[in-house]
Short mmCIF file of C-alpha atoms and ligand atoms in Angstrom, two decimals:
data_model
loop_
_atom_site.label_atom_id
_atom_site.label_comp_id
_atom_site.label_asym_id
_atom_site.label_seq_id
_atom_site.Cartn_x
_atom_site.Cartn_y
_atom_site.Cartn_z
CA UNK Q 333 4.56 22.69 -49.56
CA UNK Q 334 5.92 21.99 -46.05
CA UNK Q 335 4.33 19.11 -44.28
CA UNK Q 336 5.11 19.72 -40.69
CA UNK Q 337 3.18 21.23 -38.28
CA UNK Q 338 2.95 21.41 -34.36
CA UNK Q 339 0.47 19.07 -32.56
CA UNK Q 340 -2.72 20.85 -30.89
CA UNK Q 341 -1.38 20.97 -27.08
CA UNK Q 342 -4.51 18.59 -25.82
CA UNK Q 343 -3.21 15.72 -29.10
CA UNK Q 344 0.30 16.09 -27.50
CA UNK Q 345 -1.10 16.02 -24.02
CA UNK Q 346 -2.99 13.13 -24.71
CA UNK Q 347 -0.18 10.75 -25.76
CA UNK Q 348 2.27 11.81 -22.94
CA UNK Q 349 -0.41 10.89 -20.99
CA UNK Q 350 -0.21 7.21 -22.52
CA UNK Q 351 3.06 7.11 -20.95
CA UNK Q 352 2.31 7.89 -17.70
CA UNK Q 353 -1.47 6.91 -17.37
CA UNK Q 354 -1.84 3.31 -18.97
CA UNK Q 355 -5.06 1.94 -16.94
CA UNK Q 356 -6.62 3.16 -13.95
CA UNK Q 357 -4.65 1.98 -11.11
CA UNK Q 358 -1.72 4.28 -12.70
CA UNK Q 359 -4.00 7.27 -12.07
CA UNK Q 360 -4.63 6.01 -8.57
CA UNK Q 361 -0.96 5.47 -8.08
CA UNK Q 362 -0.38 9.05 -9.14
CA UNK Q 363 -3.03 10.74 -7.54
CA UNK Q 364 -1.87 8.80 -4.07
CA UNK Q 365 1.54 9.87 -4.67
CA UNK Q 366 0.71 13.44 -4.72
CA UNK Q 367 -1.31 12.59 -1.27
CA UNK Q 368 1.69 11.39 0.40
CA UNK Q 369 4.06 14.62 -1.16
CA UNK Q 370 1.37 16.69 0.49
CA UNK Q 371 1.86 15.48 3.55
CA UNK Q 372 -1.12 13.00 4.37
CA UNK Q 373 -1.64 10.94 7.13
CA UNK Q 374 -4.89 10.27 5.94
CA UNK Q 375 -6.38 9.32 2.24
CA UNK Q 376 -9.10 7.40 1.30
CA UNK Q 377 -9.45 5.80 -2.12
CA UNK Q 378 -12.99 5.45 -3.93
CA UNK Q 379 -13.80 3.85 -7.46
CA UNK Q 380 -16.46 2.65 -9.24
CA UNK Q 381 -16.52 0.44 -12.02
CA UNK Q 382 -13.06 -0.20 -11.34
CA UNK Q 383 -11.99 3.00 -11.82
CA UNK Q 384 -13.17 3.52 -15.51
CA UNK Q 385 -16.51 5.69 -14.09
CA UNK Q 386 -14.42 7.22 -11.04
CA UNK Q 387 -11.47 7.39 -9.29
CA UNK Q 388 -11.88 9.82 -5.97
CA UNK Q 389 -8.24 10.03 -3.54
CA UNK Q 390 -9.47 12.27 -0.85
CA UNK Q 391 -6.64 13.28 1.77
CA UNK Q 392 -5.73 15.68 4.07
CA UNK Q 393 -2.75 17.02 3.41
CA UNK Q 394 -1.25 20.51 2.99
CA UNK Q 395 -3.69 21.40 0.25
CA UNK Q 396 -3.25 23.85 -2.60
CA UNK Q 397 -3.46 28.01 -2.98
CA UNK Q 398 -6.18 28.98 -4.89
CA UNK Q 399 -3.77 29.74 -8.05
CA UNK Q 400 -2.30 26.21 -7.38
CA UNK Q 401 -5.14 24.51 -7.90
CA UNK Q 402 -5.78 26.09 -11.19
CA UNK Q 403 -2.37 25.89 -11.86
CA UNK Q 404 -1.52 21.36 -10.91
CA UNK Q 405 -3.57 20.30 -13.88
CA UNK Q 406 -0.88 22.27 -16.59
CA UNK Q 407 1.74 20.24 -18.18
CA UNK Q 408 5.36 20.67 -16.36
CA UNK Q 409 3.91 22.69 -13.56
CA UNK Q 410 5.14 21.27 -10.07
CA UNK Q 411 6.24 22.43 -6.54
CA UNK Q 412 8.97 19.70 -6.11
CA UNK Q 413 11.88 20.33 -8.44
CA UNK Q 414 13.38 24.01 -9.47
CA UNK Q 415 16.14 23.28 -11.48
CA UNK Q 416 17.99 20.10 -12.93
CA UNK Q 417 20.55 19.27 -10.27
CA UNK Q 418 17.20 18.88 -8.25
CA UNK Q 419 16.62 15.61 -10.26
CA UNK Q 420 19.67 13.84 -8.33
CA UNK Q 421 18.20 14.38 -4.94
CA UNK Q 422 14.85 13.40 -5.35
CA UNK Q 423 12.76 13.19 -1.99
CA UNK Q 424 9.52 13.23 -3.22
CA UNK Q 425 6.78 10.44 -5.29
CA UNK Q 426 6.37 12.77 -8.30
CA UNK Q 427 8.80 15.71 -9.38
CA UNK Q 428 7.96 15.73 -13.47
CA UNK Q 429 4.88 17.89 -13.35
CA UNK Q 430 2.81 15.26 -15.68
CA UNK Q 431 0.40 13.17 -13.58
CA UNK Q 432 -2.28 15.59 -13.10
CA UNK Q 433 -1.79 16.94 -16.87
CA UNK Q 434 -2.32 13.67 -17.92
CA UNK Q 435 -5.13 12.33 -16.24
CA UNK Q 436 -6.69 15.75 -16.79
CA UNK Q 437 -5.86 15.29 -20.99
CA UNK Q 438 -8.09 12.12 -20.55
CA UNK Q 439 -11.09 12.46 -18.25
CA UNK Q 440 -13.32 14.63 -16.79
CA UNK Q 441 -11.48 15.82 -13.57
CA UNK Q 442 -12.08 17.99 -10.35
CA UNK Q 443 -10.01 19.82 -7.97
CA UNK Q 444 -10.90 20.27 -4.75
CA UNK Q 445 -8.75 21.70 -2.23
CA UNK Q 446 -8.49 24.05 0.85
CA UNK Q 447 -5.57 24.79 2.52
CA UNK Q 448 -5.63 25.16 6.66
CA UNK Q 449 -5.20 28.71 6.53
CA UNK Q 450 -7.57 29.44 4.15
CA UNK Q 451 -11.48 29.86 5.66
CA UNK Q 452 -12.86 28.62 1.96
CA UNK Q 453 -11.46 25.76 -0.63
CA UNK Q 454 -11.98 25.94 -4.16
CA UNK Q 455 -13.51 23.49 -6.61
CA UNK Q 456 -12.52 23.69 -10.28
CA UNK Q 457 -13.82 21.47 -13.19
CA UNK Q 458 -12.17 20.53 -15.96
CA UNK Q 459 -13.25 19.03 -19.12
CA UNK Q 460 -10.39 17.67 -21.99
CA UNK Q 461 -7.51 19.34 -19.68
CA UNK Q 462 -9.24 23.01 -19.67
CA UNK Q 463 -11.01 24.59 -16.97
CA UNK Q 464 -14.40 24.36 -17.80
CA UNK Q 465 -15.98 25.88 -14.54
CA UNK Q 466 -14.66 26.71 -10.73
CA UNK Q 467 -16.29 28.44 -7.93
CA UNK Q 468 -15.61 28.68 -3.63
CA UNK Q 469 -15.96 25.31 -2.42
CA UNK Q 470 -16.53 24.47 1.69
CA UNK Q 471 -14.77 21.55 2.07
CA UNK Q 472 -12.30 20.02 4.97
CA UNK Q 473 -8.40 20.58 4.67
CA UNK Q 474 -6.62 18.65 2.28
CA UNK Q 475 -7.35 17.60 -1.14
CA UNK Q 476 -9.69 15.28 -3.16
CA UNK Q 477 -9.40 14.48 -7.05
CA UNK Q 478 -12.25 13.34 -8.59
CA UNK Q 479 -11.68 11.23 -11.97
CA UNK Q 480 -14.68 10.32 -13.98
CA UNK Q 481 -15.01 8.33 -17.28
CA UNK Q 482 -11.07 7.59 -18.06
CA UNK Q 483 -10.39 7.57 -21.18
CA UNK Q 484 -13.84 8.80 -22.56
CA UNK Q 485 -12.43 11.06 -25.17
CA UNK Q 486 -9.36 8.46 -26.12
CA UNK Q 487 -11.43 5.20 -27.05
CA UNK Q 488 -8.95 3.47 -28.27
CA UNK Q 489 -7.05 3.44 -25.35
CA UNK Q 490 -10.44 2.48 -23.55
CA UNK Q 491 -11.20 -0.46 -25.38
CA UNK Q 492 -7.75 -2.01 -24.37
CA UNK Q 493 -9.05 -1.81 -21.03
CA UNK Q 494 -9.10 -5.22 -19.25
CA UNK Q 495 -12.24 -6.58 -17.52
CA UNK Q 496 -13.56 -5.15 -14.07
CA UNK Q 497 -12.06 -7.95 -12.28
CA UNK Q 498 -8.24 -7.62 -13.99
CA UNK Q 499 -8.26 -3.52 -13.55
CA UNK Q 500 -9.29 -3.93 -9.80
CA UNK Q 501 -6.44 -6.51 -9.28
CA UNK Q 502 -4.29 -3.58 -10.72
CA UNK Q 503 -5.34 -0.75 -8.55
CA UNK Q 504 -5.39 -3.31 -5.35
CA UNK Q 505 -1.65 -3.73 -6.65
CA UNK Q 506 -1.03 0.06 -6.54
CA UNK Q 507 -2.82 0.71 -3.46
CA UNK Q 508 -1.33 -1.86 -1.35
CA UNK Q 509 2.34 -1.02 -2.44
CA UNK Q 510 1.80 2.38 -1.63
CA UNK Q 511 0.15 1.27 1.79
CA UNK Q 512 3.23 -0.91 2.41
CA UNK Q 513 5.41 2.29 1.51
CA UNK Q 514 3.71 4.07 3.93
CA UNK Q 515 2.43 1.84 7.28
CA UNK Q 516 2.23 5.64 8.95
CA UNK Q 517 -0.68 7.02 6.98
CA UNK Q 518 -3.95 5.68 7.55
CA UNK Q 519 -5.52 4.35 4.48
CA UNK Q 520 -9.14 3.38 2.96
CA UNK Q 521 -9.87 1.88 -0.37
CA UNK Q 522 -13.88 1.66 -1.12
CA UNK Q 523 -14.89 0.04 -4.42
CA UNK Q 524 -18.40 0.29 -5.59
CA UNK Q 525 -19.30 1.49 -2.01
CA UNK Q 526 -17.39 -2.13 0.23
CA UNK Q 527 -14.75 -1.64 2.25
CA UNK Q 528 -11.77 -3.61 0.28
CA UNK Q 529 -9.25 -2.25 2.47
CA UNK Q 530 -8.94 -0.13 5.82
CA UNK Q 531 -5.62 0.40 7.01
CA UNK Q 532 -4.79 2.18 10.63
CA UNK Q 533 -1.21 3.83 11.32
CA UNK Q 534 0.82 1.00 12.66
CA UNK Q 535 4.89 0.21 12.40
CA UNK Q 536 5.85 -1.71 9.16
CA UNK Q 537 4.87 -5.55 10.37
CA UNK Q 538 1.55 -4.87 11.31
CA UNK Q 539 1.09 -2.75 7.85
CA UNK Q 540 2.44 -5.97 6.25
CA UNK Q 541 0.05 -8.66 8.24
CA UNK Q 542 -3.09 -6.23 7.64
CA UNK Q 543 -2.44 -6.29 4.16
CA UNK Q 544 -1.54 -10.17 3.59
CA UNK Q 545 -3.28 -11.97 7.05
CA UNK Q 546 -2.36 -12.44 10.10
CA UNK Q 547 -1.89 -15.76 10.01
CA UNK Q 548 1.17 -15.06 8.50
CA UNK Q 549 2.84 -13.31 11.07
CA UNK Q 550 5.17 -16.08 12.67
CA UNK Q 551 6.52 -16.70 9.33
CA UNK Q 552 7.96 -12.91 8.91
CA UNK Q 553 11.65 -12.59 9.60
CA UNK Q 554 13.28 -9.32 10.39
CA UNK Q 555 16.08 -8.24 7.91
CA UNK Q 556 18.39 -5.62 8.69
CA UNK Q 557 21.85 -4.04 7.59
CA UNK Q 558 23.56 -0.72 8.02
CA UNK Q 559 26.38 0.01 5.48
CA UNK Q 560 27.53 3.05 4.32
CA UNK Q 561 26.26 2.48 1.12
CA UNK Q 562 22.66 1.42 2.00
CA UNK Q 563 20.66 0.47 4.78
CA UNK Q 564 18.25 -2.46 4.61
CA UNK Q 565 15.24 -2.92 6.55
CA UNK Q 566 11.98 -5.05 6.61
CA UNK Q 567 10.88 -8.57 6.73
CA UNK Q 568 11.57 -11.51 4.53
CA UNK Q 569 8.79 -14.66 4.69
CA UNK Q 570 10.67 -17.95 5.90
CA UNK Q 571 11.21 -20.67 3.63
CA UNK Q 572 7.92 -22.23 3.86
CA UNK Q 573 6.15 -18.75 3.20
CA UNK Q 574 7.52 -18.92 -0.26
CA UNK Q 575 5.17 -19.33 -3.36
CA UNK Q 576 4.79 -20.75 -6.24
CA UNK Q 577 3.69 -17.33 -7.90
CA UNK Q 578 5.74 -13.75 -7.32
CA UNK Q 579 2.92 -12.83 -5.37
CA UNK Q 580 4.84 -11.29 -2.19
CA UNK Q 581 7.27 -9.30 -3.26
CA UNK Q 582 8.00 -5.55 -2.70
CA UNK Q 583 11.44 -3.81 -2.68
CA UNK Q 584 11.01 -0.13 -1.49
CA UNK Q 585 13.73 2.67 -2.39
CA UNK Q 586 13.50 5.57 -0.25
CA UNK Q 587 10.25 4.99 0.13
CA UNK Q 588 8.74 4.10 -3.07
CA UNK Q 589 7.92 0.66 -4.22
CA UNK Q 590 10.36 -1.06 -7.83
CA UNK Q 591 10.84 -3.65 -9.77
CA UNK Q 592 14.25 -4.63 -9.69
CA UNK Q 593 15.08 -8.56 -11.34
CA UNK Q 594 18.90 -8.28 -10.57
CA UNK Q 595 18.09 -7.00 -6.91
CA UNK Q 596 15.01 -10.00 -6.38
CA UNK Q 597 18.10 -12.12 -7.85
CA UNK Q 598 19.80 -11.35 -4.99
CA UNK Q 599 17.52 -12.44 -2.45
CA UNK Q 600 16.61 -15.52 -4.09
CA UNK Q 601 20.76 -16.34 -4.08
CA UNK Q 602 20.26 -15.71 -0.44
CA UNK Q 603 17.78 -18.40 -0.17
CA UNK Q 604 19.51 -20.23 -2.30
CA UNK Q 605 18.66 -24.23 -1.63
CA UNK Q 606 15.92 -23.30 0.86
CA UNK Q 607 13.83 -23.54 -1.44
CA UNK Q 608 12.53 -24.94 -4.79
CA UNK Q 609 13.94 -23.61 -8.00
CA UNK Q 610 10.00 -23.11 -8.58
CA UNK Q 611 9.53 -21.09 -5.66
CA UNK Q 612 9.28 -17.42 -4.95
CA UNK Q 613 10.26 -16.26 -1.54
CA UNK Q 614 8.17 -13.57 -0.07
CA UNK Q 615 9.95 -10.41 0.46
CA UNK Q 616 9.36 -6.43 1.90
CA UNK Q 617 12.36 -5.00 1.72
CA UNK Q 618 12.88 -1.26 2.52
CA UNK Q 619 16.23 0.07 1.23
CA UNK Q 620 17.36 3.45 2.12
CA UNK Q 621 20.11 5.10 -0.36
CA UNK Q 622 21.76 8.48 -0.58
CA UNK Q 623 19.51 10.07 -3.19
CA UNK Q 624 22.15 11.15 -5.49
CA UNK Q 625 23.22 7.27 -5.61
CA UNK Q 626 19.91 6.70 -7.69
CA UNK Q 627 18.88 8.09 -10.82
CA UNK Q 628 14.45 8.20 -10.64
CA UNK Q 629 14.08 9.49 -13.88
CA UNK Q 630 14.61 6.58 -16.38
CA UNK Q 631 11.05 5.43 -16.65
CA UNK Q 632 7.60 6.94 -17.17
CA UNK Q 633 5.76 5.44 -14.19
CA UNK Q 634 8.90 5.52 -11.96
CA UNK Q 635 8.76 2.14 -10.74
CA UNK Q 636 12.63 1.58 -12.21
CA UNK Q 637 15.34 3.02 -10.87
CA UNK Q 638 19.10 2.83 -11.73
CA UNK Q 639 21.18 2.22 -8.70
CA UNK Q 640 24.87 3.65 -9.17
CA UNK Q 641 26.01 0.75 -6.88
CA UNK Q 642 23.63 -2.08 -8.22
CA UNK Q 643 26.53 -4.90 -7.78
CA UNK Q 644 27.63 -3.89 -4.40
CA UNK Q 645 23.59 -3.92 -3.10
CA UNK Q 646 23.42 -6.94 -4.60
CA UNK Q 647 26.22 -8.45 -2.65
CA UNK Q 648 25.00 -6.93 0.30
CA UNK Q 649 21.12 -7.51 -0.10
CA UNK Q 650 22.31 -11.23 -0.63
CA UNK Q 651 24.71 -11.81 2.46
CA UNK Q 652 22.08 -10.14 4.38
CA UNK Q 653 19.56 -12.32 3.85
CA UNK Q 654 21.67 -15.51 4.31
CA UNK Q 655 22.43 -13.56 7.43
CA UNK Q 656 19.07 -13.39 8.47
CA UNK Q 657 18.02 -16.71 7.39
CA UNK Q 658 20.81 -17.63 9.92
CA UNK Q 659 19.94 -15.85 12.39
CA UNK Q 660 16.20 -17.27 12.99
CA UNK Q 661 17.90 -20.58 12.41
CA UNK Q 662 16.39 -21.33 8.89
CA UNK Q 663 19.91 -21.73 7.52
CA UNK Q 664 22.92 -22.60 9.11
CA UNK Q 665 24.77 -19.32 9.75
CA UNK Q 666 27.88 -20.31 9.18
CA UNK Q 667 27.44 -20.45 5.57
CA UNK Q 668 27.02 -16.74 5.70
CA UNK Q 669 30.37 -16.33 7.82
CA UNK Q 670 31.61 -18.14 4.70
CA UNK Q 671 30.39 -16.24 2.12
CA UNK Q 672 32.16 -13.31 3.34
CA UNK Q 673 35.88 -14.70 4.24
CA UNK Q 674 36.52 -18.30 3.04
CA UNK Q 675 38.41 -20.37 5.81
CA UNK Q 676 39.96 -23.31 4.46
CA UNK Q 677 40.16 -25.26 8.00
CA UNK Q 678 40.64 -28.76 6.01
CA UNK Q 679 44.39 -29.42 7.43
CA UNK Q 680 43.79 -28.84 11.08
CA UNK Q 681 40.96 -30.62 10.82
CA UNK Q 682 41.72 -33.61 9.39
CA UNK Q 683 40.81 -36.20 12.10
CA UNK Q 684 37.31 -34.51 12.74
CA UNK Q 685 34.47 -36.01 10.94
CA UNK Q 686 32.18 -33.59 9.35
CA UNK Q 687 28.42 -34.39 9.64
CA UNK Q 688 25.57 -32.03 7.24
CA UNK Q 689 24.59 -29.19 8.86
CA UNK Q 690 20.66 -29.95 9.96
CA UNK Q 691 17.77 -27.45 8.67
CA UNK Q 692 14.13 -28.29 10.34
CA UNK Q 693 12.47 -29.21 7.22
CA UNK Q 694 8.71 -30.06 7.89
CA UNK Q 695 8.52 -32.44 4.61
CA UNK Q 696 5.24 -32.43 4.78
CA UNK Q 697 4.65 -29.00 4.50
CA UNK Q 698 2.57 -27.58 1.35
CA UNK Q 699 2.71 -23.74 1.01
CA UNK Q 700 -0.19 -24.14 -0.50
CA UNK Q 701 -2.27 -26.10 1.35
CA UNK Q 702 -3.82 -23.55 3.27
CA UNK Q 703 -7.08 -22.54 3.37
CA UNK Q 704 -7.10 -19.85 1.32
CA UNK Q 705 -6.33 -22.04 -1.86
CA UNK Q 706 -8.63 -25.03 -1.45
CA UNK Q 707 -11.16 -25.68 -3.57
CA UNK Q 708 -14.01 -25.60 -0.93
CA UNK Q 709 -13.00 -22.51 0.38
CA UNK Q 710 -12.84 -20.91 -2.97
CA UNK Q 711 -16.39 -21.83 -3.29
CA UNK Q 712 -17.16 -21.12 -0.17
CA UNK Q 713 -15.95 -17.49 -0.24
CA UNK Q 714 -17.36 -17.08 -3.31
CA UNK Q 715 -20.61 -17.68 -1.62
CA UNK Q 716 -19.61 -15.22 0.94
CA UNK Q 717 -19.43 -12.57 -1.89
CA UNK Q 718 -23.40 -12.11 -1.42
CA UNK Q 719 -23.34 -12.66 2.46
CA UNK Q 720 -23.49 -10.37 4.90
CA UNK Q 721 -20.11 -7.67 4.33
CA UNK Q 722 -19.62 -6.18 7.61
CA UNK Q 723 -19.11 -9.19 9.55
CA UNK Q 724 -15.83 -9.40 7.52
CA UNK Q 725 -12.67 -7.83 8.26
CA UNK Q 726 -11.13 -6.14 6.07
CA UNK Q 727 -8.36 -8.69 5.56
CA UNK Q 728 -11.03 -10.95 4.77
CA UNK Q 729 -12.48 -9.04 2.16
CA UNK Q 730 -9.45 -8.87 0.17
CA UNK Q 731 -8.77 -12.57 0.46
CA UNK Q 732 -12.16 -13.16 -1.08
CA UNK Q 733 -11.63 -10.69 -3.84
CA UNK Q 734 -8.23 -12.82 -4.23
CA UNK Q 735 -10.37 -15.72 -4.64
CA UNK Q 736 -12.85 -13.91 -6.43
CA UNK Q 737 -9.93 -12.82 -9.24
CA UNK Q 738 -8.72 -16.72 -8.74
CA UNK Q 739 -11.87 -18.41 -9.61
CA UNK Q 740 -11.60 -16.24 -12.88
CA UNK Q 741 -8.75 -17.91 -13.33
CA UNK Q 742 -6.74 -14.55 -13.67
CA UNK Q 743 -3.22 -13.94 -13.10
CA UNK Q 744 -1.78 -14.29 -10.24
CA UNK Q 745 -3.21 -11.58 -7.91
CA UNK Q 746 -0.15 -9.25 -6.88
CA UNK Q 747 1.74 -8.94 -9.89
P1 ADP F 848 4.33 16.26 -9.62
O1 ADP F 848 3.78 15.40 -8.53
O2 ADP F 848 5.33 15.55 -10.46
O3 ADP F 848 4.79 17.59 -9.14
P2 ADP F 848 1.58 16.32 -10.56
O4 ADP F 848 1.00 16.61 -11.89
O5 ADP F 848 1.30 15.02 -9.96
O6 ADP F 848 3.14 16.57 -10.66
O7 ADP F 848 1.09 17.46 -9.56
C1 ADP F 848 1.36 18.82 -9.85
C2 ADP F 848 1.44 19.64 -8.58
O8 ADP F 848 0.13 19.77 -8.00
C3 ADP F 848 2.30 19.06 -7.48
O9 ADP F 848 3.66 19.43 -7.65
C4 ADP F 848 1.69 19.65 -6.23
O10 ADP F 848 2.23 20.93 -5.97
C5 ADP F 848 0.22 19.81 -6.61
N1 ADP F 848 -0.62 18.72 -6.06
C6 ADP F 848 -1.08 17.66 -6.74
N2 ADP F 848 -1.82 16.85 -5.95
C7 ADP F 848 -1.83 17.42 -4.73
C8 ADP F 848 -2.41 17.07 -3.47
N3 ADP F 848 -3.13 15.95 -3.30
N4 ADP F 848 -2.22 17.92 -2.42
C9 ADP F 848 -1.49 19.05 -2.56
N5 ADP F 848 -0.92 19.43 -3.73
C10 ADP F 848 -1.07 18.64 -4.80
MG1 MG F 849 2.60 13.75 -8.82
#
């Protein structure tokens, strides 16, 4: 007797989707994504029980055809790639054709969309990946995803689930990379009906001091290189803005936020004895490559990337922030003129008595002896957490649910 037979299409469905779709801030990163392919400059993020009853991205991008919507939740079914070469010149978040399958293979999930030329939208309803209803929907341009009960009909996969307070950190994670990816689109994230996060358009530095407080500010420094291999943009936090805890640390390719330990090597080398070995600098680093010079496509949530040039970036991401570090006067810069051509000036100079070069050091300086980490303010924003909300800004709130994950004694809250 022959033993093998083919999977039923929702089993097979279901574990791809464990790939892609581990908790619910990877559904919130996908469903994002597709806001910002679309087009968005607007897209507000809802949950509810930390996204295990709902997960609701509402934007207004270029919407979907009537056959498109039915059509986004099917396996392998996308608008962004045609044929294979289109792999190697990615410009897009998703390309694969698998988010929406996914997330539909494991919830209860909606699709509402309307596109600007169309006078009605369309809502459909699916249940277990297959349409289980649809009708004419009036609704604004653009397109919102509702996605109740995660993992309802997969329960082991729901009992691995973290608590509320560990699945929010993740989706805070996934919103705010995003949001860092993208300081042109305004952004909301709502949980349980409070304002975590409200983001307006702004330029990259006021994205990044909305997001981590403005307080902060004076200790961004602006990196930049042009080579014809890459270009390097964004901010890296001065020596005393490092941490004891990766907390700070986004490198962006083209656009979308990866973890990269050989690259976040490089800028460490770069701040070499500027700090601690126990320190983290703080880092938000945009790097724009030729698209064929990275391959996308090596890992199921697409937040690795293999770089065809990885030593040469490497060399460069490192001189440049020496560079930079020089150039604000953190380091002396003429280490950095070093580093590139090696001048052996000890003949000629003979006579000349060498003194250290000097680096302000405020010795008495405690990264984290700041407000946000001391015990009474821990307390005391814990207090806060039943206080009145709206005389907080929104940076506030998320510092309190930092302290809030903290005082759980969680991991530390951005990675
Ligand atoms: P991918 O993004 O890899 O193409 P997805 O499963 O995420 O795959 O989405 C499938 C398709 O559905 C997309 O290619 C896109 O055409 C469409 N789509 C998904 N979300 C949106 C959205 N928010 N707005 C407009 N179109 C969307
Ligand atoms: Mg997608």
């Amino acid at each position: 007797m022959d033993l093998i037979q083919v999977l039923p299409k929702q089993i097979a469905n279901q574990i791809a989707a464990g790939e892609v779709i581990q908790r619910p801030s990877s559904a919130v990163k996908e469903l994002i994504e597709n806001s910002i392919d679309a087009g968005a400059d607007k897209i507000e993020l809802f949950i509810k029980d930390a996204g295990k009853l709902l997960i609701k991205v509402v934007d207004n991008g270029s919407g979907m055809s009537i056959n498109d919507s039915r059509n986004c939740h099917k396996r392998h079914y996308t608008s962004k790639i045609k044929r294979i070469n289109d792999l190697f010149k990615i410009n897009t978040m998703g390309f694969r054709g698998e988010a929406l399958a996914s997330i539909a293979s494991i919830s209860m999930m909606e699709v509402i969309s309307k596109r600007i030329k169309d006078s009605i939208g369309i809502k459909i309803i699916l249940n277990d990946g297959k349409v289980a209803d649809e009708f004419e929907h009036v609704s604004k341009n653009g397109t919102t995803i509702n996605v109740k009960n995660l993992f309802y009909n997969v329960p082991a996969r729901r009992k691995f689930l973290k608590s509320n307070n560990v699945e929010l950190r993740h989706i805070t994670n996934s919103f705010i990379r995003i949001a860092l990816a993208n300081p042109d689109v305004e952004m909301h994230f709502y949980s349980d009906d409070k304002r975590i996060l409200f983001l307006k358009k702004s330029n990259f530095r006021k994205r990044i001091i909305n997001i981590i407080g403005n307080k902060k500010n004076e200790l961004l420094v602006p990196i930049s290189e042009k080579t014809s291999l890459v270009n390097i943009s964004g901010f890296i936090g001065k020596p005393e803005a490092a941490k004891r805890t990766r907390g700070e640390q986004y490198f962006f390719v083209n656009g979308r936020f990866i973890k990269n330990n050989y690259l976040n090597h490089a800028i460490q080398k770069g701040f070499s004895d500027l700090i601690g070995d126990k320190y983290f600098p703080s880092y938000f680093i945009n790097l724009k490559i030729k698209s064929d010079l990275i391959d996308i496509n090596i890992h199921p949530t697409k937040t690795e990337i293999k770089f065809e040039n990885e030593k040469e970036i490497y060399a460069i991401l490192r001189a440049t922030t020496r560079k930079s570090l020089g150039e604000y006067n953190i380091a002396p810069s003429i280490d950095f003129a070093q580093e590139i051509a090696f001048q052996n000036n000890y003949n000629s100079s003979k006579n000349v008595s060498f003194s250290e070069p000097k680096i302000k050091i405020d010795t008495n300086y405690n990264p984290f002896d700041n407000e946000l980490f001391t015990k009474e303010n821990i307390q005391g924003k814990i207090i806060e957490e039943n206080s009145n909300e709206s005389n907080l800004q929104p940076i506030q709130l998320v510092n309190k649910f930092i302290i809030y994950l903290m005082n759980d004694e969680l991991l530390p809250l951005l990675y």
